[in-house]
Short mmCIF file of C-alpha atoms and ligand atoms in Angstrom, two decimals:
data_model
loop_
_atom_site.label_atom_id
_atom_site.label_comp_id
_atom_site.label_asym_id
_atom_site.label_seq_id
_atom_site.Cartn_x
_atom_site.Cartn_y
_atom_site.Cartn_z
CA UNK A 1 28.37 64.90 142.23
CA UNK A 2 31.07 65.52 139.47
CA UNK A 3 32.55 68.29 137.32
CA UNK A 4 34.65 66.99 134.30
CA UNK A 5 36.62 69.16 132.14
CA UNK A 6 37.38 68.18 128.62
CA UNK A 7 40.52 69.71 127.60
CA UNK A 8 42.85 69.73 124.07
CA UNK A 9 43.81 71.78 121.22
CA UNK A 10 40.86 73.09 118.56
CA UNK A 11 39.40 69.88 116.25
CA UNK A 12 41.30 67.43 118.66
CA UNK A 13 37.99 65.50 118.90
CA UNK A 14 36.71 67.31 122.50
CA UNK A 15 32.77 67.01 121.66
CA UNK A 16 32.81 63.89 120.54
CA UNK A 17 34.73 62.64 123.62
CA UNK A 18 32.37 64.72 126.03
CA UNK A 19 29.54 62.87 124.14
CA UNK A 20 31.41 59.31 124.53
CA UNK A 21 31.88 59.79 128.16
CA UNK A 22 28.48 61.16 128.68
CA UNK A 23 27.12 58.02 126.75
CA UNK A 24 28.93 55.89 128.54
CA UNK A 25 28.05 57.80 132.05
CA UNK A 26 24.42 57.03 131.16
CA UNK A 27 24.84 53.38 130.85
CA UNK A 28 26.72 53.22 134.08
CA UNK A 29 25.43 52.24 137.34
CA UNK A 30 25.26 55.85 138.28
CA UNK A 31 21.61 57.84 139.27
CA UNK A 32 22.95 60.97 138.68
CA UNK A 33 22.38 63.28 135.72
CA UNK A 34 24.43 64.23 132.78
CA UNK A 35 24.67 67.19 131.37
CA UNK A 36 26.89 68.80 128.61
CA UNK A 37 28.00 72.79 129.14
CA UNK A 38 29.13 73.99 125.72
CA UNK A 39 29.29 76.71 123.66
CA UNK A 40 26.37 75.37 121.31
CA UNK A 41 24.06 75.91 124.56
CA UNK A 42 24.57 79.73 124.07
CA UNK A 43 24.75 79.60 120.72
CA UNK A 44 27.63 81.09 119.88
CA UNK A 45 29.43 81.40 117.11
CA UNK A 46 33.23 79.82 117.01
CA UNK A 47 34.88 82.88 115.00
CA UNK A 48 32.99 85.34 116.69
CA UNK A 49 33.81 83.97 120.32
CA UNK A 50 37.63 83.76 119.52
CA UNK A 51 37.98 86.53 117.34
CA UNK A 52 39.56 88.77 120.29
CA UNK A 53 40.41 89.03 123.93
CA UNK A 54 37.28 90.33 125.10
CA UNK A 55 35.53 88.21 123.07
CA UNK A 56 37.24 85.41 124.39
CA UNK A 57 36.88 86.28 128.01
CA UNK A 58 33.97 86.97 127.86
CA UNK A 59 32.90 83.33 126.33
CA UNK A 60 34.36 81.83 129.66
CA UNK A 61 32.89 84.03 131.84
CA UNK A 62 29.85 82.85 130.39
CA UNK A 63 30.95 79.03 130.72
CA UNK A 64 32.03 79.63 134.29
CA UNK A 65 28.67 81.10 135.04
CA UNK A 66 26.89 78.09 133.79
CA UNK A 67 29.13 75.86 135.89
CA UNK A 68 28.71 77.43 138.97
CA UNK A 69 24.59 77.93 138.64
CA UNK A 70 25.10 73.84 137.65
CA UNK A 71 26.98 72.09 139.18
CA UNK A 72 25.59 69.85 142.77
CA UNK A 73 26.07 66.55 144.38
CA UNK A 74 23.28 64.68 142.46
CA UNK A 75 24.79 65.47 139.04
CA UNK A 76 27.46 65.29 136.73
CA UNK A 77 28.76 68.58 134.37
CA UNK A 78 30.79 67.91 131.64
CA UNK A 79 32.81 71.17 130.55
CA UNK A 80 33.37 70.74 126.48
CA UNK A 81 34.95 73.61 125.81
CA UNK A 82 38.94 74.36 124.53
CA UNK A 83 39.65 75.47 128.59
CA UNK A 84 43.19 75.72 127.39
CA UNK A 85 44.11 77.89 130.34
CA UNK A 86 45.37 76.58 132.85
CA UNK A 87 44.37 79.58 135.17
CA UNK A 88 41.16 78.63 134.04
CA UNK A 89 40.78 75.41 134.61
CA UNK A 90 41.85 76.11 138.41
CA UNK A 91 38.96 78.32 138.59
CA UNK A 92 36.57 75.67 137.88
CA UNK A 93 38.54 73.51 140.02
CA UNK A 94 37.64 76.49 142.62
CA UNK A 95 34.02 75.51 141.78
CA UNK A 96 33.81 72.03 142.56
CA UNK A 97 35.26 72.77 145.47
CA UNK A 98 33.23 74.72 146.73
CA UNK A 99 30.33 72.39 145.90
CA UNK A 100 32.37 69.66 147.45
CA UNK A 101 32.36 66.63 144.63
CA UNK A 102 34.68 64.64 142.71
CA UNK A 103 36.58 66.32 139.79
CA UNK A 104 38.44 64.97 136.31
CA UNK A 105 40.07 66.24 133.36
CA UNK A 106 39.71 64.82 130.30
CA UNK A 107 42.46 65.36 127.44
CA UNK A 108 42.25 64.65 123.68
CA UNK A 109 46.04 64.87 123.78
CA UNK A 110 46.41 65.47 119.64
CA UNK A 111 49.18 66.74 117.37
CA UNK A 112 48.56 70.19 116.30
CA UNK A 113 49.33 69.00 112.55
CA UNK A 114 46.24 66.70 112.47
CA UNK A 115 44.28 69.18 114.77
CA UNK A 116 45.21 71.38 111.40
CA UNK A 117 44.17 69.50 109.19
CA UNK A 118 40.86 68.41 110.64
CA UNK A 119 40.48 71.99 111.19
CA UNK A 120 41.12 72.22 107.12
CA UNK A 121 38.78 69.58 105.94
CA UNK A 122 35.83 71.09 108.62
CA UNK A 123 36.15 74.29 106.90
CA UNK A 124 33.52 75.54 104.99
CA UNK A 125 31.32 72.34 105.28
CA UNK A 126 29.41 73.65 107.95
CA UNK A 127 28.20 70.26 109.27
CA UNK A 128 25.92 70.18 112.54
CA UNK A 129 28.34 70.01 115.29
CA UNK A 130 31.82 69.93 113.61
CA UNK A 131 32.18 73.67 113.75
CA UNK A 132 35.80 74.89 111.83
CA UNK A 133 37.66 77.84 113.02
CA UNK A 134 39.15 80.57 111.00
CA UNK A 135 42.75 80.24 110.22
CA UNK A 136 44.06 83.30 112.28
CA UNK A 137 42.17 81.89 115.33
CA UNK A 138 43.01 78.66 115.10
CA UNK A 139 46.73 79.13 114.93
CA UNK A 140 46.59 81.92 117.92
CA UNK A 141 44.95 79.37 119.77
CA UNK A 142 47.19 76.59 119.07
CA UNK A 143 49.73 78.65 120.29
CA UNK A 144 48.53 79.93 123.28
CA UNK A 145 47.49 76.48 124.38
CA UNK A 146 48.78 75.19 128.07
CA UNK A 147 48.84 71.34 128.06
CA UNK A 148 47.59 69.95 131.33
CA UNK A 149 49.87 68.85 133.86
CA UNK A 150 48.68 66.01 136.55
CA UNK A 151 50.90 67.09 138.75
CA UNK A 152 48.30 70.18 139.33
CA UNK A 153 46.00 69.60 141.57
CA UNK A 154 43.51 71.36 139.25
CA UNK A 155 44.70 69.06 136.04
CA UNK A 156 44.10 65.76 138.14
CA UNK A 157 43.23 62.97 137.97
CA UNK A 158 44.13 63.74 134.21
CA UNK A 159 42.28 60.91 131.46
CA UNK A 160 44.03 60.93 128.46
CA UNK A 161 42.43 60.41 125.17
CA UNK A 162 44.56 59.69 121.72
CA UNK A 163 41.82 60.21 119.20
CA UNK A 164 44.36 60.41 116.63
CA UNK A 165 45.83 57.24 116.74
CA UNK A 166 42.36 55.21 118.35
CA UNK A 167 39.81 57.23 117.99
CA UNK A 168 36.96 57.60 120.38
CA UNK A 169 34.96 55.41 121.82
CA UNK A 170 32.44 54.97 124.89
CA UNK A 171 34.86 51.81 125.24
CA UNK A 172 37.97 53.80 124.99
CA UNK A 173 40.35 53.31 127.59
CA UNK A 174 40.41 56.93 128.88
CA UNK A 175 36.53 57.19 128.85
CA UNK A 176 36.09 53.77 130.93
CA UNK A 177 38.76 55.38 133.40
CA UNK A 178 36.54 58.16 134.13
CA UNK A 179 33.93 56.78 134.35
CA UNK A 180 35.01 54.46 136.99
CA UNK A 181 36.71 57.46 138.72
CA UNK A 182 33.58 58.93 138.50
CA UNK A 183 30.72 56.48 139.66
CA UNK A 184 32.92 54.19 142.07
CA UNK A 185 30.99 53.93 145.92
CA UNK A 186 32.95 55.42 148.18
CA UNK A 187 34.44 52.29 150.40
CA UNK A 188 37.59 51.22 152.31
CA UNK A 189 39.09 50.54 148.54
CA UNK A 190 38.49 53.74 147.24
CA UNK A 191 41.12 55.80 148.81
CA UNK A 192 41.73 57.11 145.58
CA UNK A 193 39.14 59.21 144.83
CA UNK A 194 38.76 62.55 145.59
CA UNK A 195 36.39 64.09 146.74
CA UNK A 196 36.98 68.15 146.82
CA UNK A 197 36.28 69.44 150.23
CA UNK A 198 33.97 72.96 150.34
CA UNK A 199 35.66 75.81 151.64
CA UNK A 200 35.58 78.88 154.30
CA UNK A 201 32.11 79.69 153.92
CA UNK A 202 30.89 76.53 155.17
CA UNK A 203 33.46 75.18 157.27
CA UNK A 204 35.34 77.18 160.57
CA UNK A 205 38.38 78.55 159.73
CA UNK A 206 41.21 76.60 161.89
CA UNK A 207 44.24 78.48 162.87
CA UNK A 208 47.04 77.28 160.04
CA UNK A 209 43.98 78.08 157.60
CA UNK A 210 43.26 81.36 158.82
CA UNK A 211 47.26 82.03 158.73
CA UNK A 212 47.42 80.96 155.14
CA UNK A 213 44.10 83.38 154.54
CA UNK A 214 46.08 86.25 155.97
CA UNK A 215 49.11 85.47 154.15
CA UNK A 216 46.77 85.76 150.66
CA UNK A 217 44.98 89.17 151.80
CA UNK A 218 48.59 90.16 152.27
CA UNK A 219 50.48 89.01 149.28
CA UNK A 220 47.55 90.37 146.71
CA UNK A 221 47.49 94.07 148.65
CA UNK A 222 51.15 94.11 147.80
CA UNK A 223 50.45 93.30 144.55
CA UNK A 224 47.83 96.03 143.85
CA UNK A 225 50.00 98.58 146.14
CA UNK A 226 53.03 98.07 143.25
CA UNK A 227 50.34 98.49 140.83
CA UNK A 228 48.71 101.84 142.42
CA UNK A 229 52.47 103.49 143.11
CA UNK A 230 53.55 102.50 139.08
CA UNK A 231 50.05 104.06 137.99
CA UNK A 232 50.76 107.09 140.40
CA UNK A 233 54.70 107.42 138.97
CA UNK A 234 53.85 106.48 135.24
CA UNK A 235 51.31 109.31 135.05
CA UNK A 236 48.93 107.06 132.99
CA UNK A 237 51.37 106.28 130.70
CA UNK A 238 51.70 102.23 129.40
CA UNK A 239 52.77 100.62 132.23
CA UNK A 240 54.57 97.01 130.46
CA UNK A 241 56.53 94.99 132.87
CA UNK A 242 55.34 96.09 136.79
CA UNK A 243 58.42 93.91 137.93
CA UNK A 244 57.57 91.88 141.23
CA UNK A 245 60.89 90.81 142.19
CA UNK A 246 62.68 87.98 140.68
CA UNK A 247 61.27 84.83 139.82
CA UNK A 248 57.60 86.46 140.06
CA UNK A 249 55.81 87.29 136.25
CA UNK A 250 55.41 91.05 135.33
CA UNK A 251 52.52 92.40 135.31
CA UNK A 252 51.34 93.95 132.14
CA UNK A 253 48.47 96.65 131.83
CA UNK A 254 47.68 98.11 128.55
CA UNK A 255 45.42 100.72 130.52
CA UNK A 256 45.62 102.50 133.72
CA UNK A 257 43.07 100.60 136.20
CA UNK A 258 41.61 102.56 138.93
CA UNK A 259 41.33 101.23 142.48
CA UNK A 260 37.79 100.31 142.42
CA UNK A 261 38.52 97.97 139.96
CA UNK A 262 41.34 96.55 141.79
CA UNK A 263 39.56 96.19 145.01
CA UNK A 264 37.05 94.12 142.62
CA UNK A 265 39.88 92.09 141.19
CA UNK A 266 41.62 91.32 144.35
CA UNK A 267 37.95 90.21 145.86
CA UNK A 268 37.03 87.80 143.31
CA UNK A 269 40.44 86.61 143.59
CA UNK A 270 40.30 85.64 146.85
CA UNK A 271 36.78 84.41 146.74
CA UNK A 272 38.00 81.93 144.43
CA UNK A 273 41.32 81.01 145.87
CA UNK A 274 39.76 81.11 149.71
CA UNK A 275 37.85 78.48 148.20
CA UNK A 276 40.99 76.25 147.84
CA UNK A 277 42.41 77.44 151.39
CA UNK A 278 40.68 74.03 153.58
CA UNK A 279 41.80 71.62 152.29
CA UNK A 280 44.42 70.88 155.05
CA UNK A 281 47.58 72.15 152.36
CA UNK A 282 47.92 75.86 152.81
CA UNK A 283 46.50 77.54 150.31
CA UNK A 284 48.84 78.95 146.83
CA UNK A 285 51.83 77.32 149.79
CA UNK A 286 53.79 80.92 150.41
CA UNK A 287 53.64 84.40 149.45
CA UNK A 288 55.31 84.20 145.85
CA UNK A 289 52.97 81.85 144.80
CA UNK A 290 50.04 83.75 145.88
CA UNK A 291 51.41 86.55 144.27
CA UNK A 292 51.95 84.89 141.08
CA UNK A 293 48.71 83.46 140.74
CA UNK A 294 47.32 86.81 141.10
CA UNK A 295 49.38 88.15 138.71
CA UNK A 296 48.28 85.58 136.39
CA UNK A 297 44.99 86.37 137.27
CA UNK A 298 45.14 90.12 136.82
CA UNK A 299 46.79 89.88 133.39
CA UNK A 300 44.31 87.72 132.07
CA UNK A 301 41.46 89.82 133.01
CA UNK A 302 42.73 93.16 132.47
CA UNK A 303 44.26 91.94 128.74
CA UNK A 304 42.65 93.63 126.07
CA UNK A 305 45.05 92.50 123.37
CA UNK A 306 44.45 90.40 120.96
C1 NAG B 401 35.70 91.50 119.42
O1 NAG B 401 34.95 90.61 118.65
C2 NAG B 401 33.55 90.78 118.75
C3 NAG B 401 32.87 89.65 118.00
O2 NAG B 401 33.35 89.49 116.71
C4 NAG B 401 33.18 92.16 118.22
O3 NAG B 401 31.79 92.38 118.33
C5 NAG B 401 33.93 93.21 119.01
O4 NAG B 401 33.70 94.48 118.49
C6 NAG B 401 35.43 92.92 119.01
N1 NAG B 401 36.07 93.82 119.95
C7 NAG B 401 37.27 94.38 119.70
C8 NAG B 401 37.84 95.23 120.77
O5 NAG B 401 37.86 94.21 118.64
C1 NAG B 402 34.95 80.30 110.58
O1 NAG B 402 35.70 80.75 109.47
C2 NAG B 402 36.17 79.71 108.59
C3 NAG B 402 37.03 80.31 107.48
O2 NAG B 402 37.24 81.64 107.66
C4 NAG B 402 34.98 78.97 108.00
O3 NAG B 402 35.40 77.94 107.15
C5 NAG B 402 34.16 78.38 109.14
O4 NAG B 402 33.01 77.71 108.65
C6 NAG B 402 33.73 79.49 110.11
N1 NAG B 402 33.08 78.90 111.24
C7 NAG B 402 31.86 79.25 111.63
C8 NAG B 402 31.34 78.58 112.82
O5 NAG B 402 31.20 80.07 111.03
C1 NAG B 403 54.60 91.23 129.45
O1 NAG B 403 54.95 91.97 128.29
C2 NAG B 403 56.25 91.69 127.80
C3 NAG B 403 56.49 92.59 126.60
O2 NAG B 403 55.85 93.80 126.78
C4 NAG B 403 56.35 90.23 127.40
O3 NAG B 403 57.66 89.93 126.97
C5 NAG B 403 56.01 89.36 128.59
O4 NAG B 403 55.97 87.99 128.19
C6 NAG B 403 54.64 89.72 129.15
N1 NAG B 403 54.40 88.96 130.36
C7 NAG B 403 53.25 88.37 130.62
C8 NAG B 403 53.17 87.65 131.91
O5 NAG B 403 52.28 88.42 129.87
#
């Protein structure tokens, strides 16, 4: 009936808040289930799953996964995982959407200093469940971190947690917020929660909808045409910087991709942005911002780099 995404920098306190709320979830009023998706479940290992791209990628592909078999209306999956990205979180957004439920992000919102140094004094103690990063990782992570922004539909409602300064509690302020989100009936008062609204392949497409659908198909095929004529003119040489047009991100491939793969790329794509196409709003709004988005997406899926 829920999907909850905890979200913040590495050491900024994410478990223990996922284990607060799901504490405090469990003493509610609410039937439903609770269940943490981590990395622990898979049993990876921190330095490993960060160590590179692929590595990386392939950790939330794994995550994902796990959602998706998970999530349903009679229970509620908290995500404990970095899910820095904020292309990333919009995909699981995707998911409860297409499931239909209520969705929340949770934010340990944490200086990167004391992030640092809790990351420091973790090190090398190798306690059960306070897992330290290596160095390298942790900084490149730091770095590449994109702060959620309410104003996104897929970063809202946004909880915001300050375990620095008050630590965390099943009492904390953030946590009881949630919650409430999160187990209030549905009545004439609650016009404020959300409840996602599943998608194209359960619903009939109405006209505007199936405009905004066409306009998608047609903004990502021009998107993999520029990338099929640079291939073709680049003679699989490093293609850096396929320029869109101005005010739309390059897109950067490391490798030349054959059209198979694109044809894959472009489907999932608009699998999971169809998803988002019903809920009365067009879809990624206009053509540029279907086209970024897929540029976003393509570049983080074909990135091999570290
Ligand atoms: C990425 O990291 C994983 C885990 O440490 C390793 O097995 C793999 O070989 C690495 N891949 C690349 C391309 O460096
Ligand atoms: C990752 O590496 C750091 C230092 O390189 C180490 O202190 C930490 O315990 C390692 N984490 C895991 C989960 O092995
Ligand atoms: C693409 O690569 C260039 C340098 O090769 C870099 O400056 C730019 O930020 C990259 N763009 C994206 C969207 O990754």
């Amino acid at each position: 009936m829920a999907l909850v995404v905890i979200c913040g920098q590495p050491c900024s306190g994410k478990s223990m808040a996922a284990l607060c709320l799901a504490e405090a979830l469990k003493e509610s009023e609410s039937k439903d289930t609770v269940r943490i998706i981590d990395e622990t479940l898979f049993h990876l290992d921190r330095n490993q799953s960060y160590a590179n791209m692929t590595a990386e990628k392939n950790l939330r592909g794994v995550l994902r996964s796990e959602v998706d078999r998970s999530v349903s209306k009679d229970n509620i999956i908290i995500v404990d995982s970095l899910n820095s990205i904020k292309g990333y979180r919009y995909e699981l957004w995707c998911l409860a959407r297409a499931t239909g439920i209520r969705y929340c992000v949770l934010y340990c919102d944490v200086e990167e200093t004391h992030c640092r140094k809790w990351n420091e004094e973790r090190q090398g103690k190798g306690e059960k469940g306070e897992v330290a990063y290596d160095d390298k990782i942790f900084e490149d992570l730091v770095r590449r971190f994109e702060k959620p922004d309410r104003r996104n539909r897929w970063d809202s409602p946004l909880f915001e947690l300050w375990p620095h300064k008050n630590g965390i509690e099943k009492s904390s302020d953030a946590i009881l917020d949630a919650v409430s989100y999160l187990t209030k009936k549905l009545d004439s008062k609650s016009r404020d929660v959300k409840i996602l609204q599943p998608t194209i392949a359960t619903q009939n497409t109405r006209f505007s909808e199936a405009n905004s659908l066409y306009e998608l198909d047609r903004a990502t095929q021009e998107v993999t045409n520029a990338i099929v004529e640079a291939q073709s003119k680049a003679l699989g040489g490093p293609l850096n910087g396929i320029s869109l047009g101005q005010g739309l991100p390059n897109i950067n491939i490391s490798r030349s991709v054959g059209l198979p793969e694109l044809r894959r790329l472009r489907r999932t794509f608009m699998k999971l942005t169809g998803q988002t196409s019903l809920s009365g709003r067009p879809p990624p709004s206009d053509a540029d911002s279907a086209k970024r988005m897929f540029v976003d997406y393509l570049n983080r899926e074909l990135d091999t780099t570290a």
